[in-house]
Amino acid sequence: MKSGICFLLPVFCGFVFVTRVTGNRLPDEMISGMNGIRQTVDMPADLFVADTFRMPNIKIEVKKDAQGRTVIDTAQFKQAARTYKAQYEQQLSAFFVGKPFPDFALPDPSGKVWKNSDLKGKVTLINTWKISCRPCKKEMPALNELMKNYPDYQFWAISPNTSREIKEIVENTPFHFTQLTEGKQFLDDNHLTAFPVDLIIDKKGIVRFVLYGGDAETHKRLKDALDRMNAE
């Protein structure tokens, strides 16, 4: 059963107000302020989108300034972002690690259908992303460079978008991973609803690592995990 992320904000007092978010969106008056901070701290664009896992309450103080604009405590926001990231990655790891990668049959932009059998025999990194995710696009050059260091590995990307949409995007913003498209149902069914997520799968098709986020720290951990696979 799906459940939304729940944010508990302080009770109304002066310019501070309370809102409890249990759906798939924050109140409209908060979106612009959070978008601005989101860019500053370089967190995933879907940080506040409802997820299929239940997250702990995260407290963020929200105020209105003299012009009626939303003001959010940056330190609290950063802590909330770190908490969300850690919780989501932990729950994804519990769901995936040590188990076969779930069955799938997804097309690439040329129409070829890829399946679980294509995973066997090589270490595979699967990145999940979508075209509306700005951090996903921002990390593409770094992932392209990472790919060069592991010529014997497979690098795939799964997106909920259509083949046509993905083809248009990667023509303008090169992303050299094998692109698997039309994956919305697969991603939803497997709790991959915030982006980007990276899953490392061994030669037997077993998930070994799951990492969430597109920042430099996550890329370092991703490289370390790939190196560990290389050493086996």
mmCIF file of C-alpha atoms in Angstrom:
data_model
loop_
_atom_site.group_PDB
_atom_site.id
_atom_site.type_symbol
_atom_site.label_atom_id
_atom_site.label_comp_id
_atom_site.label_asym_id
_atom_site.label_seq_id
_atom_site.Cartn_x
_atom_site.Cartn_y
_atom_site.Cartn_z
ATOM 1 C CA MET A 1 0.000 0.000 0.000
ATOM 2 C CA LYS A 2 1.334 3.401 -0.921
ATOM 3 C CA SER A 3 1.752 6.110 1.698
ATOM 4 C CA GLY A 4 2.895 9.697 1.433
ATOM 5 C CA ILE A 5 5.805 11.437 3.041
ATOM 6 C CA CYS A 6 4.556 13.324 6.075
ATOM 7 C CA PHE A 7 5.997 16.692 7.109
ATOM 8 C CA LEU A 8 4.991 18.243 10.424
ATOM 9 C CA LEU A 9 5.482 21.996 10.605
ATOM 10 C CA PRO A 10 5.248 24.168 13.760
ATOM 11 C CA VAL A 11 1.925 25.451 15.006
ATOM 12 C CA PHE A 12 0.765 28.873 13.807
ATOM 13 C CA CYS A 13 2.250 31.678 15.871
ATOM 14 C CA GLY A 14 2.799 35.057 14.262
ATOM 15 C CA PHE A 15 4.327 34.296 10.866
ATOM 16 C CA VAL A 16 4.748 30.585 11.610
ATOM 17 C CA PHE A 17 2.001 28.222 10.491
ATOM 18 C CA VAL A 18 1.313 24.496 10.578
ATOM 19 C CA THR A 19 0.690 22.212 7.630
ATOM 20 C CA ARG A 20 0.666 18.440 7.610
ATOM 21 C CA VAL A 21 1.432 16.958 4.204
ATOM 22 C CA THR A 22 0.204 13.435 3.517
ATOM 23 C CA GLY A 23 -0.509 13.635 -0.213
ATOM 24 C CA ASN A 24 1.849 13.886 -3.130
ATOM 25 C CA ARG A 25 2.516 17.605 -2.968
ATOM 26 C CA LEU A 26 3.332 20.398 -0.564
ATOM 27 C CA PRO A 27 1.039 23.432 -0.400
ATOM 28 C CA ASP A 28 1.580 25.677 -3.437
ATOM 29 C CA GLU A 29 2.754 28.617 -1.344
ATOM 30 C CA MET A 30 5.737 26.556 -0.147
ATOM 31 C CA ILE A 31 6.913 25.219 -3.493
ATOM 32 C CA SER A 32 8.869 28.242 -4.745
ATOM 33 C CA GLY A 33 10.779 28.720 -1.522
ATOM 34 C CA MET A 34 11.737 25.068 -1.311
ATOM 35 C CA ASN A 35 12.731 24.962 -4.956
ATOM 36 C CA GLY A 36 15.206 27.748 -4.298
ATOM 37 C CA ILE A 37 16.773 26.011 -1.336
ATOM 38 C CA ARG A 38 16.724 22.698 -3.171
ATOM 39 C CA GLN A 39 18.998 24.194 -5.822
ATOM 40 C CA THR A 40 21.341 25.562 -3.164
ATOM 41 C CA VAL A 41 21.805 22.242 -1.392
ATOM 42 C CA ASP A 42 21.764 20.218 -4.648
ATOM 43 C CA MET A 43 19.196 17.695 -3.520
ATOM 44 C CA PRO A 44 17.028 15.522 -5.768
ATOM 45 C CA ALA A 45 14.170 17.334 -7.465
ATOM 46 C CA ASP A 46 11.685 14.795 -6.126
ATOM 47 C CA LEU A 47 12.676 15.291 -2.505
ATOM 48 C CA PHE A 48 9.163 16.267 -1.475
ATOM 49 C CA VAL A 49 7.152 14.076 -3.829
ATOM 50 C CA ALA A 50 5.101 11.354 -2.164
ATOM 51 C CA ASP A 51 6.871 8.043 -1.968
ATOM 52 C CA THR A 52 5.754 4.466 -1.579
ATOM 53 C CA PHE A 53 7.694 4.102 1.669
ATOM 54 C CA ARG A 54 6.625 5.734 4.947
ATOM 55 C CA MET A 55 9.179 8.295 6.089
ATOM 56 C CA PRO A 56 9.580 9.710 9.596
ATOM 57 C CA ASN A 57 8.058 13.092 10.373
ATOM 58 C CA ILE A 58 10.471 15.813 9.351
ATOM 59 C CA LYS A 59 10.172 19.181 11.075
ATOM 60 C CA ILE A 60 10.813 22.351 9.069
ATOM 61 C CA GLU A 61 10.017 25.832 10.349
ATOM 62 C CA VAL A 62 8.149 27.892 7.763
ATOM 63 C CA LYS A 63 7.529 31.645 8.102
ATOM 64 C CA LYS A 64 6.131 34.523 6.083
ATOM 65 C CA ASP A 65 8.221 37.651 5.665
ATOM 66 C CA ALA A 66 6.887 41.230 5.535
ATOM 67 C CA GLN A 67 6.096 40.836 1.818
ATOM 68 C CA GLY A 68 4.195 37.604 2.422
ATOM 69 C CA ARG A 69 6.888 35.422 0.884
ATOM 70 C CA THR A 70 7.603 31.959 2.288
ATOM 71 C CA VAL A 71 10.805 31.738 4.318
ATOM 72 C CA ILE A 72 12.237 28.351 5.236
ATOM 73 C CA ASP A 73 15.004 27.650 7.715
ATOM 74 C CA THR A 74 17.881 26.438 5.519
ATOM 75 C CA ALA A 75 19.603 24.445 8.263
ATOM 76 C CA GLN A 76 16.389 22.574 9.040
ATOM 77 C CA PHE A 77 15.821 21.978 5.346
ATOM 78 C CA LYS A 78 19.316 20.531 4.886
ATOM 79 C CA GLN A 79 18.825 18.243 7.873
ATOM 80 C CA ALA A 80 15.462 17.142 6.512
ATOM 81 C CA ALA A 81 17.081 16.427 3.150
ATOM 82 C CA ARG A 82 19.829 14.350 4.763
ATOM 83 C CA THR A 83 17.302 12.446 6.855
ATOM 84 C CA TYR A 84 15.086 11.749 3.878
ATOM 85 C CA LYS A 85 18.010 10.592 1.741
ATOM 86 C CA ALA A 86 19.359 8.256 4.422
ATOM 87 C CA GLN A 87 15.945 6.779 5.195
ATOM 88 C CA TYR A 88 15.031 6.249 1.559
ATOM 89 C CA GLU A 89 18.359 4.632 0.703
ATOM 90 C CA GLN A 90 18.152 2.408 3.774
ATOM 91 C CA GLN A 91 14.676 1.208 2.879
ATOM 92 C CA LEU A 92 15.581 0.636 -0.756
ATOM 93 C CA SER A 93 18.602 -1.390 0.341
ATOM 94 C CA ALA A 94 16.427 -3.566 2.576
ATOM 95 C CA PHE A 95 14.064 -4.136 -0.342
ATOM 96 C CA PHE A 96 16.703 -4.931 -3.012
ATOM 97 C CA VAL A 97 20.106 -5.967 -1.663
ATOM 98 C CA GLY A 98 20.868 -9.672 -1.670
ATOM 99 C CA LYS A 99 17.942 -10.476 -3.966
ATOM 100 C CA PRO A 100 17.638 -10.980 -7.726
ATOM 101 C CA PHE A 101 16.856 -7.793 -9.619
ATOM 102 C CA PRO A 102 13.076 -7.813 -10.263
ATOM 103 C CA ASP A 103 11.745 -9.193 -13.547
ATOM 104 C CA PHE A 104 11.378 -6.632 -16.294
ATOM 105 C CA ALA A 105 10.930 -6.320 -20.052
ATOM 106 C CA LEU A 106 11.562 -2.749 -21.195
ATOM 107 C CA PRO A 107 12.325 -1.248 -24.615
ATOM 108 C CA ASP A 108 15.159 1.003 -25.607
ATOM 109 C CA PRO A 109 14.539 3.914 -28.005
ATOM 110 C CA SER A 110 15.270 1.654 -31.004
ATOM 111 C CA GLY A 111 12.535 -0.767 -29.969
ATOM 112 C CA LYS A 112 14.746 -3.582 -28.670
ATOM 113 C CA VAL A 113 13.303 -5.149 -25.512
ATOM 114 C CA TRP A 114 15.701 -5.827 -22.644
ATOM 115 C CA LYS A 115 15.034 -8.479 -19.982
ATOM 116 C CA ASN A 116 16.562 -9.976 -16.827
ATOM 117 C CA SER A 117 18.469 -12.505 -18.895
ATOM 118 C CA ASP A 118 20.515 -9.613 -20.307
ATOM 119 C CA LEU A 119 21.882 -8.933 -16.815
ATOM 120 C CA LYS A 120 23.599 -12.281 -16.400
ATOM 121 C CA GLY A 121 27.341 -12.590 -16.880
ATOM 122 C CA LYS A 122 28.370 -8.967 -16.304
ATOM 123 C CA VAL A 123 28.361 -6.500 -13.441
ATOM 124 C CA THR A 124 25.653 -3.955 -14.231
ATOM 125 C CA LEU A 125 24.988 -0.460 -12.945
ATOM 126 C CA ILE A 126 21.373 0.641 -13.355
ATOM 127 C CA ASN A 127 20.554 4.319 -12.922
ATOM 128 C CA THR A 128 16.931 5.430 -12.569
ATOM 129 C CA TRP A 129 15.984 8.892 -13.790
ATOM 130 C CA LYS A 130 13.293 10.922 -15.512
ATOM 131 C CA ILE A 131 13.354 13.950 -17.773
ATOM 132 C CA SER A 132 11.783 16.324 -15.221
ATOM 133 C CA CYS A 133 14.529 15.550 -12.666
ATOM 134 C CA ARG A 134 17.125 18.330 -12.831
ATOM 135 C CA PRO A 135 19.723 16.575 -10.639
ATOM 136 C CA CYS A 136 19.400 13.557 -12.937
ATOM 137 C CA LYS A 137 20.387 15.645 -15.935
ATOM 138 C CA LYS A 138 23.080 17.449 -13.984
ATOM 139 C CA GLU A 139 24.844 14.204 -13.091
ATOM 140 C CA MET A 140 24.916 12.800 -16.644
ATOM 141 C CA PRO A 141 28.441 14.073 -17.501
ATOM 142 C CA ALA A 142 29.812 12.563 -14.273
ATOM 143 C CA LEU A 143 28.143 9.231 -14.997
ATOM 144 C CA ASN A 144 29.486 9.255 -18.547
ATOM 145 C CA GLU A 145 32.997 9.749 -17.166
ATOM 146 C CA LEU A 146 32.487 7.041 -14.538
ATOM 147 C CA MET A 147 31.433 4.614 -17.259
ATOM 148 C CA LYS A 148 34.802 4.985 -19.028
ATOM 149 C CA ASN A 149 36.613 3.465 -16.044
ATOM 150 C CA TYR A 150 34.764 0.150 -16.210
ATOM 151 C CA PRO A 151 34.770 -1.109 -19.816
ATOM 152 C CA ASP A 152 33.738 -4.634 -18.773
ATOM 153 C CA TYR A 153 30.620 -3.495 -16.932
ATOM 154 C CA GLN A 154 27.162 -2.777 -18.302
ATOM 155 C CA PHE A 155 25.599 0.638 -17.702
ATOM 156 C CA TRP A 156 21.837 0.959 -18.065
ATOM 157 C CA ALA A 157 19.307 3.662 -17.241
ATOM 158 C CA ILE A 158 15.603 3.089 -16.591
ATOM 159 C CA SER A 159 13.127 5.925 -17.046
ATOM 160 C CA PRO A 160 9.330 6.220 -16.791
ATOM 161 C CA ASN A 161 9.364 8.392 -19.909
ATOM 162 C CA THR A 162 8.570 7.320 -23.453
ATOM 163 C CA SER A 163 11.213 6.251 -25.958
ATOM 164 C CA ARG A 164 10.530 9.365 -27.986
ATOM 165 C CA GLU A 165 10.992 11.655 -24.985
ATOM 166 C CA ILE A 166 14.231 9.981 -23.938
ATOM 167 C CA LYS A 167 15.618 10.032 -27.461
ATOM 168 C CA GLU A 168 15.023 13.783 -27.711
ATOM 169 C CA ILE A 169 16.683 14.465 -24.363
ATOM 170 C CA VAL A 170 19.822 12.363 -24.856
ATOM 171 C CA GLU A 171 20.388 13.819 -28.313
ATOM 172 C CA ASN A 172 20.843 17.223 -26.671
ATOM 173 C CA THR A 173 22.280 16.055 -23.344
ATOM 174 C CA PRO A 174 24.414 12.980 -24.011
ATOM 175 C CA PHE A 175 23.848 10.126 -21.587
ATOM 176 C CA HIS A 176 25.794 7.101 -22.781
ATOM 177 C CA PHE A 177 24.071 4.457 -20.674
ATOM 178 C CA THR A 178 21.782 1.995 -22.474
ATOM 179 C CA GLN A 179 18.397 3.687 -22.119
ATOM 180 C CA LEU A 180 15.424 1.554 -21.069
ATOM 181 C CA THR A 181 12.150 3.447 -21.389
ATOM 182 C CA GLU A 182 8.433 3.117 -20.600
ATOM 183 C CA GLY A 183 9.373 1.974 -17.103
ATOM 184 C CA LYS A 184 6.809 3.774 -14.954
ATOM 185 C CA GLN A 185 4.916 0.669 -13.826
ATOM 186 C CA PHE A 186 8.129 -1.220 -13.102
ATOM 187 C CA LEU A 187 9.564 1.684 -11.101
ATOM 188 C CA ASP A 188 6.327 2.218 -9.154
ATOM 189 C CA ASP A 189 5.997 -1.488 -8.358
ATOM 190 C CA ASN A 190 9.527 -1.558 -6.968
ATOM 191 C CA HIS A 191 9.429 1.649 -4.880
ATOM 192 C CA LEU A 192 11.756 3.518 -7.248
ATOM 193 C CA THR A 193 9.749 6.712 -7.151
ATOM 194 C CA ALA A 194 12.396 9.286 -6.195
ATOM 195 C CA PHE A 195 15.321 10.007 -8.490
ATOM 196 C CA PRO A 196 18.126 9.361 -9.178
ATOM 197 C CA VAL A 197 18.824 5.897 -7.739
ATOM 198 C CA ASP A 198 21.754 3.650 -8.669
ATOM 199 C CA LEU A 199 21.673 -0.125 -8.269
ATOM 200 C CA ILE A 200 24.744 -2.324 -8.736
ATOM 201 C CA ILE A 201 24.010 -5.890 -9.796
ATOM 202 C CA ASP A 202 26.536 -8.731 -9.842
ATOM 203 C CA LYS A 203 27.177 -11.266 -12.597
ATOM 204 C CA LYS A 204 24.503 -13.573 -11.192
ATOM 205 C CA GLY A 205 21.823 -10.891 -11.330
ATOM 206 C CA ILE A 206 21.843 -10.206 -7.572
ATOM 207 C CA VAL A 207 21.567 -6.613 -6.318
ATOM 208 C CA ARG A 208 24.604 -5.757 -4.235
ATOM 209 C CA PHE A 209 24.408 -1.996 -3.654
ATOM 210 C CA VAL A 210 21.736 0.727 -3.777
ATOM 211 C CA LEU A 211 22.572 4.438 -3.624
ATOM 212 C CA TYR A 212 20.231 7.422 -3.753
ATOM 213 C CA GLY A 213 21.230 10.890 -4.957
ATOM 214 C CA GLY A 214 23.183 12.582 -7.721
ATOM 215 C CA ASP A 215 25.712 14.629 -5.743
ATOM 216 C CA ALA A 216 29.499 14.305 -5.616
ATOM 217 C CA GLU A 217 29.445 12.379 -2.333
ATOM 218 C CA THR A 218 27.083 9.791 -3.814
ATOM 219 C CA HIS A 219 29.264 9.490 -6.924
ATOM 220 C CA LYS A 220 32.293 8.781 -4.727
ATOM 221 C CA ARG A 221 30.404 6.030 -2.915
ATOM 222 C CA LEU A 222 29.238 4.705 -6.272
ATOM 223 C CA LYS A 223 32.824 4.476 -7.546
ATOM 224 C CA ASP A 224 33.925 2.755 -4.336
ATOM 225 C CA ALA A 225 31.148 0.187 -4.743
ATOM 226 C CA LEU A 226 32.067 -0.474 -8.374
ATOM 227 C CA ASP A 227 35.722 -0.897 -7.387
ATOM 228 C CA ARG A 228 34.692 -3.461 -4.787
ATOM 229 C CA MET A 229 32.869 -5.394 -7.470
ATOM 230 C CA ASN A 230 35.953 -5.181 -9.678
ATOM 231 C CA ALA A 231 38.076 -6.688 -6.935
ATOM 232 C CA GLU A 232 35.907 -9.807 -6.605
#
